[in-house]
Coordinates of C-alpha atoms and ligand atoms in Angstrom, one line a residue:
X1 CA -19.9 46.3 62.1
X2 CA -16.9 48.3 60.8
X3 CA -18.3 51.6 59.2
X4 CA -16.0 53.0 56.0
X5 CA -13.9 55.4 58.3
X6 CA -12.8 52.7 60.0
X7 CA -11.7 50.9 57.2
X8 CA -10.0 53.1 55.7
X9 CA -8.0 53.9 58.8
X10 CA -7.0 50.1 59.1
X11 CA -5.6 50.9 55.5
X12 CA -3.4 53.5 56.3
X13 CA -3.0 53.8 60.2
X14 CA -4.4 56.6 61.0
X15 CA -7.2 59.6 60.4
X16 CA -4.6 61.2 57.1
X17 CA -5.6 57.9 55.4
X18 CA -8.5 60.2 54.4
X19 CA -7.7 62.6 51.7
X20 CA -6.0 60.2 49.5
X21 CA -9.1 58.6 49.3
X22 CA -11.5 61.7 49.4
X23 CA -13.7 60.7 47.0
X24 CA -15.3 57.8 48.4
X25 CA -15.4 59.3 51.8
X26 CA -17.3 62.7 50.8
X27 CA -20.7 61.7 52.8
X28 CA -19.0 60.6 56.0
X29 CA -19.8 62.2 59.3
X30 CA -16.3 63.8 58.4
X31 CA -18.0 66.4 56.8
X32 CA -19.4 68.4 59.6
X33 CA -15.6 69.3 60.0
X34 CA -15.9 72.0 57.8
X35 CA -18.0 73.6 59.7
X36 CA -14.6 74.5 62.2
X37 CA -11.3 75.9 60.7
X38 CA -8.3 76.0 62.1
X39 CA -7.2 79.8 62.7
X40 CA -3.4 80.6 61.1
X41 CA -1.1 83.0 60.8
X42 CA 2.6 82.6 59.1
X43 CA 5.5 84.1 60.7
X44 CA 8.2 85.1 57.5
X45 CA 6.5 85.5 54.5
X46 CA 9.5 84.0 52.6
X47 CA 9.3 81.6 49.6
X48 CA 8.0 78.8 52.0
X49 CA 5.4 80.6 54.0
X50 CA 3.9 82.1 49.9
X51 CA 3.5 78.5 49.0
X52 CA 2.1 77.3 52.4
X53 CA -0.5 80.1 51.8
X54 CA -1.2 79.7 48.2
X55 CA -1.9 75.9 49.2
X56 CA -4.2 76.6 52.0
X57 CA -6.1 79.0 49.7
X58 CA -7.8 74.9 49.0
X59 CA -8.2 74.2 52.7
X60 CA -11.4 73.3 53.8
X61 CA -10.5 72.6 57.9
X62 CA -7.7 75.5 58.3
X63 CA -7.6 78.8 57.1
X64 CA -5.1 81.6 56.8
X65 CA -5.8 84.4 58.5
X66 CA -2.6 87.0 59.3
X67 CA 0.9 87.3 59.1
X68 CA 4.5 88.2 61.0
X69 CA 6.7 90.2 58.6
X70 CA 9.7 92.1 59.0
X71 CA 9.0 93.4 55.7
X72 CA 6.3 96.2 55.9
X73 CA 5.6 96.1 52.1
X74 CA 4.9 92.6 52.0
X75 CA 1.6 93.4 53.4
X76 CA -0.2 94.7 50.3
X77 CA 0.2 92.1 48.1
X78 CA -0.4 89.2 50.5
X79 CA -3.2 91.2 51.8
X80 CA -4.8 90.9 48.8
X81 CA -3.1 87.8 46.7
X82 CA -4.5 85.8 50.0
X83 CA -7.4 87.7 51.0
X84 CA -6.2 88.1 54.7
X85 CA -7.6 91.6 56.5
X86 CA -4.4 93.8 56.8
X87 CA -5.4 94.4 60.4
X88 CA -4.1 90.8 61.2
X89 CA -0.3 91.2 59.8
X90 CA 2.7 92.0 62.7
X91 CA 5.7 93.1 62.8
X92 CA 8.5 90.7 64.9
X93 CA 8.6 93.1 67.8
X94 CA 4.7 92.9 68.0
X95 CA 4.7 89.4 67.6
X96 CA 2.8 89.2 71.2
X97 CA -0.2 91.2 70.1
X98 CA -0.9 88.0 68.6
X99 CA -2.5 86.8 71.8
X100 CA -5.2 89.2 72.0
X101 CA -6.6 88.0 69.0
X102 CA -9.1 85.9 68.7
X103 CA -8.9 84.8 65.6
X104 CA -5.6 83.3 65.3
X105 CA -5.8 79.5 66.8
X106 CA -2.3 78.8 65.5
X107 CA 0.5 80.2 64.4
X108 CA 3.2 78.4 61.9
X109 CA 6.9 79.4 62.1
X110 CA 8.8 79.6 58.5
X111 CA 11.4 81.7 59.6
X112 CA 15.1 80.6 59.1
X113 CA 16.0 77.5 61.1
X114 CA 17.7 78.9 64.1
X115 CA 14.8 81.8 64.8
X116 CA 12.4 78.2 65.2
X117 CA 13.4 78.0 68.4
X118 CA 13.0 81.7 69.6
X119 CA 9.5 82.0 68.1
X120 CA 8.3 78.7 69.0
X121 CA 8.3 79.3 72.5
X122 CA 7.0 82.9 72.3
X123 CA 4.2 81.2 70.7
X124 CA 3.2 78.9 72.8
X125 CA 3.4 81.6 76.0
X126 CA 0.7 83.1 74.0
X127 CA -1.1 79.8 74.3
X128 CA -1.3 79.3 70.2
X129 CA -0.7 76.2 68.7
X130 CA 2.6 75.9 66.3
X131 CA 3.6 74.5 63.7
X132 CA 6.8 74.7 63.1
X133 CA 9.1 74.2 60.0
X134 CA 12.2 71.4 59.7
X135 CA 14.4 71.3 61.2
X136 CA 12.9 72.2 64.3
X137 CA 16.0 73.6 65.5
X138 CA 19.3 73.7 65.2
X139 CA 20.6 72.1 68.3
X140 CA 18.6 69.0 70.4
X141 CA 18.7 71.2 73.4
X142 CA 16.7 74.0 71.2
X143 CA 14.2 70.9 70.6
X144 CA 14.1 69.9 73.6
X145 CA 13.4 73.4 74.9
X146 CA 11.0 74.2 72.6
X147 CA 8.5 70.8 73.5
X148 CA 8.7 71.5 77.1
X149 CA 7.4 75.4 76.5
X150 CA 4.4 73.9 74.5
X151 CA 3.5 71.2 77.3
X152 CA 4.0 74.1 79.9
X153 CA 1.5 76.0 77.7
X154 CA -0.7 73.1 77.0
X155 CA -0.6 73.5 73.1
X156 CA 0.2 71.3 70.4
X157 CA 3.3 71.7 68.8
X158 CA 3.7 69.9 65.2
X159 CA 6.9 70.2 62.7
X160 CA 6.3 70.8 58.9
X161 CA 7.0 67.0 57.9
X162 CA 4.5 67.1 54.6
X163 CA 5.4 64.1 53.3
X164 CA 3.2 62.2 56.3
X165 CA 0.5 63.6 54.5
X166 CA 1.4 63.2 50.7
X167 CA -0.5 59.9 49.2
X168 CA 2.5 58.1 47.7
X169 CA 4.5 57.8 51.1
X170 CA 1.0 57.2 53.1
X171 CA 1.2 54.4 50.8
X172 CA 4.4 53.0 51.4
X173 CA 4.2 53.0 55.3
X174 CA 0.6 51.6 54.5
X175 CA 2.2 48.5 53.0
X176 CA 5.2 48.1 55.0
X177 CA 2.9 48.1 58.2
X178 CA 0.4 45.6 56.3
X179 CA 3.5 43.3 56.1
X180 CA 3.2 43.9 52.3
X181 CA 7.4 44.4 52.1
X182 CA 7.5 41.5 54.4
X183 CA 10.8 42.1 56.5
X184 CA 12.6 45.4 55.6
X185 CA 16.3 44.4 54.4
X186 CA 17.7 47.7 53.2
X187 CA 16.7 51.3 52.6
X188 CA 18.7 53.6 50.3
X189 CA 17.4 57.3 51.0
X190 CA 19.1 60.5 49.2
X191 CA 17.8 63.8 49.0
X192 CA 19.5 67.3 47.4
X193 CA 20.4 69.8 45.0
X194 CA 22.7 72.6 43.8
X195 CA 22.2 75.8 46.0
X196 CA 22.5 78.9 44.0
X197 CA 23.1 82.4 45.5
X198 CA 26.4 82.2 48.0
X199 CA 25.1 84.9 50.1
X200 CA 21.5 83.1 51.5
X201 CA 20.9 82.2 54.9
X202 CA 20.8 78.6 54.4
X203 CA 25.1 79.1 53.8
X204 CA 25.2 80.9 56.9
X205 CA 26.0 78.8 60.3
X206 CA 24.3 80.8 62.6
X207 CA 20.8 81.3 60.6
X208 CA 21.1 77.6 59.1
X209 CA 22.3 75.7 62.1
X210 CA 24.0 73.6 59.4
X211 CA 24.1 73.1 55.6
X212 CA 22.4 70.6 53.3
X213 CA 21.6 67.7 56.3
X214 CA 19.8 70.0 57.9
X215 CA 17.7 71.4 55.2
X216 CA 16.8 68.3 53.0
X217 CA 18.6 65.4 54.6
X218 CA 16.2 65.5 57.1
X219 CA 14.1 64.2 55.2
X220 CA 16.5 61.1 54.7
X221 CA 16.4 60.6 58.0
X222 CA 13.3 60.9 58.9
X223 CA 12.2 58.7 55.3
X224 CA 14.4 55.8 56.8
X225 CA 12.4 56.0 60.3
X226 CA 8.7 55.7 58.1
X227 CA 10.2 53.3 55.7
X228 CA 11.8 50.7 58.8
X229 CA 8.9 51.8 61.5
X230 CA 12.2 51.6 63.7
X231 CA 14.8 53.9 65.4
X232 CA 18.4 53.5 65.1
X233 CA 20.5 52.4 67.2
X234 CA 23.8 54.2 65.7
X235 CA 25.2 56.6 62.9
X236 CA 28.3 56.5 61.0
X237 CA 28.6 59.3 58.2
X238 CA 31.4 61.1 56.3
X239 CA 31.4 64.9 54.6
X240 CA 32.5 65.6 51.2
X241 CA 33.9 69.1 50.6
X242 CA 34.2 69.8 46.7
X243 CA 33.7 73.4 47.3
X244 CA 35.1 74.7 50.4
X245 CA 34.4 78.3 49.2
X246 CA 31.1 77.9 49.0
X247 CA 30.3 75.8 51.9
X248 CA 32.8 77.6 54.6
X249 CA 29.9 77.3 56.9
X250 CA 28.3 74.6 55.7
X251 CA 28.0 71.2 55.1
X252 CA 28.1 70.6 51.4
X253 CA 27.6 66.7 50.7
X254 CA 27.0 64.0 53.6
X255 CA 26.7 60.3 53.1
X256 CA 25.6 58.5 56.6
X257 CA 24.6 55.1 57.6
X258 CA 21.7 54.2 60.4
X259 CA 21.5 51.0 61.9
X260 CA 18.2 49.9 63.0
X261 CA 17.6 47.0 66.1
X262 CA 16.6 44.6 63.5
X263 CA 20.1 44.5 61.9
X264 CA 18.8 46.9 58.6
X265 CA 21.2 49.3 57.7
X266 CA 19.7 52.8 55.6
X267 CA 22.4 53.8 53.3
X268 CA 21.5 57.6 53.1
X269 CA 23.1 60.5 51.1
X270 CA 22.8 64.8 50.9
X271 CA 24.2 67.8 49.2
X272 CA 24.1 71.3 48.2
X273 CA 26.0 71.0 45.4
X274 CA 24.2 68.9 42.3
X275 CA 21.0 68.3 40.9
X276 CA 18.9 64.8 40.0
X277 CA 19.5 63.4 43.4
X278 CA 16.3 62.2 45.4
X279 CA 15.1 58.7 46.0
X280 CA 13.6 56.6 48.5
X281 CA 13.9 52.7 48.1
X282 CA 12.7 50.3 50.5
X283 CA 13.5 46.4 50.2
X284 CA 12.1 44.0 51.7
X285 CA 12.3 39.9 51.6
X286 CA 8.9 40.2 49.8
X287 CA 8.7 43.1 48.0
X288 CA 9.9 47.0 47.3
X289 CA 8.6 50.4 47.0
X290 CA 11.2 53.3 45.1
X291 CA 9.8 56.7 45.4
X292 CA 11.4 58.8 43.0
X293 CA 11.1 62.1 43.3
X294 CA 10.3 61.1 46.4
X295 CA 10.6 64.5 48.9
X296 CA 10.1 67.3 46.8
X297 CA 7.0 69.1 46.1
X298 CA 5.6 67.0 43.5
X299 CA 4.4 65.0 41.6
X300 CA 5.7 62.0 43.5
X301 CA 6.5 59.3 41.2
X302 CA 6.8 55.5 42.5
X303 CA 6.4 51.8 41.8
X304 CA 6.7 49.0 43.8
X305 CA 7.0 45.1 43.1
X306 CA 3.5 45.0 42.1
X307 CA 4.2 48.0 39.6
X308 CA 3.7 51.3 38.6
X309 CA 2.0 53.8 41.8
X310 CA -1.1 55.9 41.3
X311 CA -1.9 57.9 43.6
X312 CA -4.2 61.4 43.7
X313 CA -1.7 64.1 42.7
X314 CA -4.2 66.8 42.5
X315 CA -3.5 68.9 45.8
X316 CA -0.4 70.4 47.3
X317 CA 1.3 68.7 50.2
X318 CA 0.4 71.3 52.5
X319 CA -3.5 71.7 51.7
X320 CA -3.9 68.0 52.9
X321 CA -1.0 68.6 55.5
X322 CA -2.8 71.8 56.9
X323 CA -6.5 70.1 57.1
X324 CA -4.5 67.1 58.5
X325 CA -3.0 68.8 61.2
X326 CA -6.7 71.2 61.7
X327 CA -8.3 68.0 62.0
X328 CA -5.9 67.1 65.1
X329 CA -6.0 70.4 66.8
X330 CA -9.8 71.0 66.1
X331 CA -10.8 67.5 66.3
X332 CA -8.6 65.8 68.6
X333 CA -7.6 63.3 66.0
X334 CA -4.6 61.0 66.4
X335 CA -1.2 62.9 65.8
X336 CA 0.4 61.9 63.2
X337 CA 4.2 60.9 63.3
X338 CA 4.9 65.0 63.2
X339 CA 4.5 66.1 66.2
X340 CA 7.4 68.1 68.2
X341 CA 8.8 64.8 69.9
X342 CA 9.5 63.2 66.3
X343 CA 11.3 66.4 64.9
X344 CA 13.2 65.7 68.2
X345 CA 14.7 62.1 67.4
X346 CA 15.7 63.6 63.9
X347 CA 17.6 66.3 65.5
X348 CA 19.1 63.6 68.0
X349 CA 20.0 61.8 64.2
X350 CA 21.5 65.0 63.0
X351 CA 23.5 65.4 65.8
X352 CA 25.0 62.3 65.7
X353 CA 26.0 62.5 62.2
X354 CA 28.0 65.9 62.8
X355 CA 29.6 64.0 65.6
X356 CA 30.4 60.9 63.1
X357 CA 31.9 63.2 61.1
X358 CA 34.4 65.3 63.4
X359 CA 35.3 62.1 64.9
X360 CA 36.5 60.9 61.0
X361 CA 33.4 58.2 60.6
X362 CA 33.0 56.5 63.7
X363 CA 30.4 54.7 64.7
X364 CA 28.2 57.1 67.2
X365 CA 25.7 54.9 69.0
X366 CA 22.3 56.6 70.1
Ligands
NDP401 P1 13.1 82.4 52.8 O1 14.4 83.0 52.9 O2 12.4 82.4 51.5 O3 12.1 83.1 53.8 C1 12.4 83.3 55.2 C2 11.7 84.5 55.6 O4 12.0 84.7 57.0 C3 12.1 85.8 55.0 O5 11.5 86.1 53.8 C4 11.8 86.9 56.0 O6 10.4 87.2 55.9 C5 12.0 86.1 57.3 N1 13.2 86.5 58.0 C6 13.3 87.1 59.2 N2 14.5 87.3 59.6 C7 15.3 86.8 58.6 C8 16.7 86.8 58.4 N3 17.6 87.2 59.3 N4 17.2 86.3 57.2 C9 16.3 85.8 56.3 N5 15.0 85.8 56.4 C10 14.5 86.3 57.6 O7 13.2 80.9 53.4 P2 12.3 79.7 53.1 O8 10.9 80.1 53.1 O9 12.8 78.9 52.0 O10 12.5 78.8 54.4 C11 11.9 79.1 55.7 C12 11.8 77.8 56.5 O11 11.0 76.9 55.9 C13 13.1 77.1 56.8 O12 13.2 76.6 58.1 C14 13.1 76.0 55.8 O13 13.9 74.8 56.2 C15 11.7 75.6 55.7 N6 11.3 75.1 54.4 C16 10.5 74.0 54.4 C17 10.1 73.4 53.3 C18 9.2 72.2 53.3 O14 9.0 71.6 52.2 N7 8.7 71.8 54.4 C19 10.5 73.9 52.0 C20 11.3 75.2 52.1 C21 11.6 75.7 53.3 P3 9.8 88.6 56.2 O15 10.4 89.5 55.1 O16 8.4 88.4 56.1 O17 10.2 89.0 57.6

C-alpha cells in the first residue's frame, strides 16, 4: 500500500513536495528529522545573506550557526539579531579556520558573483558542503571548475535556485509533469527591474560577471527549463542599450529566444532598467499556468486554466529552501533540480546568449 509520503511525492516529484503541504504531513516519520540540523555559516553578510538568515531563524532541519565578514562591525548586530556565538564569525583571510570547526556542516556563498567561484572551491577543500548563490559563476569554465572541486571533496554542492522550493512553481512543474498542460506550445518568461545606485557591484564587469542576465535573467532561463522539462537546443538573443552611461559594463536589457527538441520556442526578456516586468506563462494544447510575480520574493501570484492559484504563502523561500536542501545533505534525499550541474547548463545558456549577441542575433546552437 502506498503510505501518504509517497503520495504526495507522486504529486509533486520529489521529497520538496512536502512543505507546501505541511499540514497534513505533521505526524509522518518525517518528523524525527528535526532531531538533525543542518550546520551553516554565510560568507558576506550583504542584503542577501541578512534575508537568508532572517528566514532560517523558521528552520526546523538547518540552522545558522557563523559567519565570513570582511566587515568586523557587522558582527555585533548579527551576533545578536541572529543569535549566532561570536566565536563562530571569520574574516576572508581566515576563511580556512572554518575546517576545524565542528559545527559548521555547510557553508553558503552570497558573496558577489565572480568571488563564487574562488570560495566555492576553498570550501569544499575544507570538506563543507556549499551552497552557493546564482549565478554560480561568471564563466562555464568557473562552473565547471567549481563541480569538479566538490566531487574531488566528496561534498554536495547546490546553487541558491529558491524558486524549486516555493509552492506556486512546485505546482506548475507538478502539473506539467502530470500531463495537466498537455504538450507545452510556448513559454513567455521575463524577469527585471530598475537598478538604482551607478556605483554597485552588480554594474561592475569584473565583480558581476555580467549585468541584468546574469542576476535575474537567470531565472528566465532556468523558469523555461522547469516549465518545458527540456533543454534547448539553441539561443538567439539581442541587447538593448537605452543607457549606455549606466550600463558601460553591463548588460542593460536582453530579449533571447530558446528552442527546445520538441519544436517549443521560450520567448524570454531582462533588464536593469524598468520596473513591473516579471512573468512566467506556460501554454500548453490543454491548458496554462501564468505566474505573476513569478521570481521575486513573494507572494507569488498565479492562475491557470482551471483558475485562480492558492498556494501556502506563509514562509520565506529560503526557510523551505534551507530545510529542503538539510533534508538532502542530512537525509540523503533526492536532489532537487539545484544542484551544481543545473546552475551549470544555465551558465552554458548564458553563454550562448552573450555570444548571440556579439555575433548581432545569430542563432548559437548548444
Ligand atoms: P550585497 O552587496 O548586499 O552583499 C554582498 C556582500 O559580499 C557584502 O555585503 C560584503 O559582505 C561581501 N563582499 C566581499 N567583497 C565584496 C566586494 N568586493 N564588493 C561588494 N561586496 C563584497 O549583495 P547581495 O547580497 O544582494 O548579493 C550577493 C549574492 O547573492 C549575489 O551573487 C546575488 O546574485 C545573490 N542574490 C540572490 C538572490 C536570490 O533570490 N537567490 C537575491 C539577491 C542576491 P561583508 O561586509 O560581510 O564582507
Amino acid at each position: 500500500m502506498k503510505s501518504r509520503r509517497d503520495f504526495l511525492l507522486e504529486l509533486g516529484g520529489s521529497a520538496f513536495s512536502l512543505p507546501i503541504l505541511s499540514s497534513l504531513t505533521s505526524n509522518d516519520a518525517d518528523a524525527t528529522i528535526a532531531d538533525k540540523q543542518l550546520k551553516v555559516v554565510l560568507v558576506g553578510l550583504g542584503s542577501y545573506a541578512e534575508r537568508v538568515a532572517t528566514a532560517m531563524k523558521d528552520c526546523k532541519k538547518a540552522k545558522l550557526v557563523g559567519g565570513v565578514t570582511g566587515t568586523p562591525s557587522k558582527i555585533d548586530t548579527w551576533s545578536s539579531k541572529f543569535g549566532v556565538d561570536k566565536a563562530n564569525f571569520y574574516s576572508y583571510k581566515d576563511f580556512e579556520k572554518l575546517k576545524d570547526n565542528p559545527d559548521v556542516d555547510a557553508v553558503y556563498i552570497t558573496l558577489p558573483n565572480s568571488m563564487h567561484h574562488e570560495y566555492v572551491i576553498r570550501a569544499a577543500k575544507m570538506g563543507k558542503h556549499v551552497i552557493c548563490e546564482k549565478p554560480m559563476s561568471v564563466s562555464v569554465k568557473q562552473a565547471e571548475e567549481m563541480i569538479a572541486a566538490c566531487k574531488k571533496a566528496g561534498v554536495k554542492l547546490y546553487i541558491g535556485y529558491r524558486m524549486h522550493f516555493e509552492p506556486y512553481t512546485r505546482e506548475l512543474i507538478r502539473m506539467r509533469k502530470a500531463g495537466e498542460l498537455g504538450k507545452i506550445m510556448h513559454v513567455n518568461a521575463y524577469f527585471g527591474f530598475k537598478s538604482g545606485d551607478p556605483n554597485q557591484w552588480r554594474l561592475k564587469k569584473a565583480l558581476a560577471g555580467g549585468g541584468a542576465l546574469m542576476d535575474v535573467g537567470i531565472y528566465c532561463i532556468n523558469a523555461a527549463r522547469y516549465a518545458t522539462g527540456e533543454e534547448p537546443v539553441w539561443i538567439s538573443a539581442e541587447e538593448a542599450k537605452t543607457d549606455p552611461v549606466k550600463f558601460k559594463e553591463v548588460d542593460e536589457t536582453i530579449t533571447w529566444q530558446m528552442g527546445f527538441p520538441s519544436g517549443v520556442i521560450a520567448s524570454c526578456a531582462t533588464t536593469y532598467n524598468f520596473n513591473n516586468f516579471e512573468r512566467l506563462y506556460v501554454v500548453g494544447d490543454k491548458g496554462f499556468v501564468e505566474l505573476s510575480p513569478a521570481y521575486g520574493y513573494g507572494p507569488i501570484k498565479g492562475r491557470t486554466h482551471k483558475g485562480e492559484m492558492s498556494w501556502d504563502t506563509s514562509k520565506m523561500h529560503q526557510t523551505w529552501q534551507m530545510d529542503g536542501l538539510a533534508d538532502c545533505i542530512l537525509n540523503g534525499k533526492p536532489d532537487p533540480n539545484v544542484t551544481g550541474e543545473e546552475g551549470l547548463k544555465d551558465m552554458k545558456i548564458i553563454d550562448a546568449i552573450y555570444k548571440s549577441i556579439a555575433a548581432g542575433g545569430k542563432k548559437i546552437m548548444l
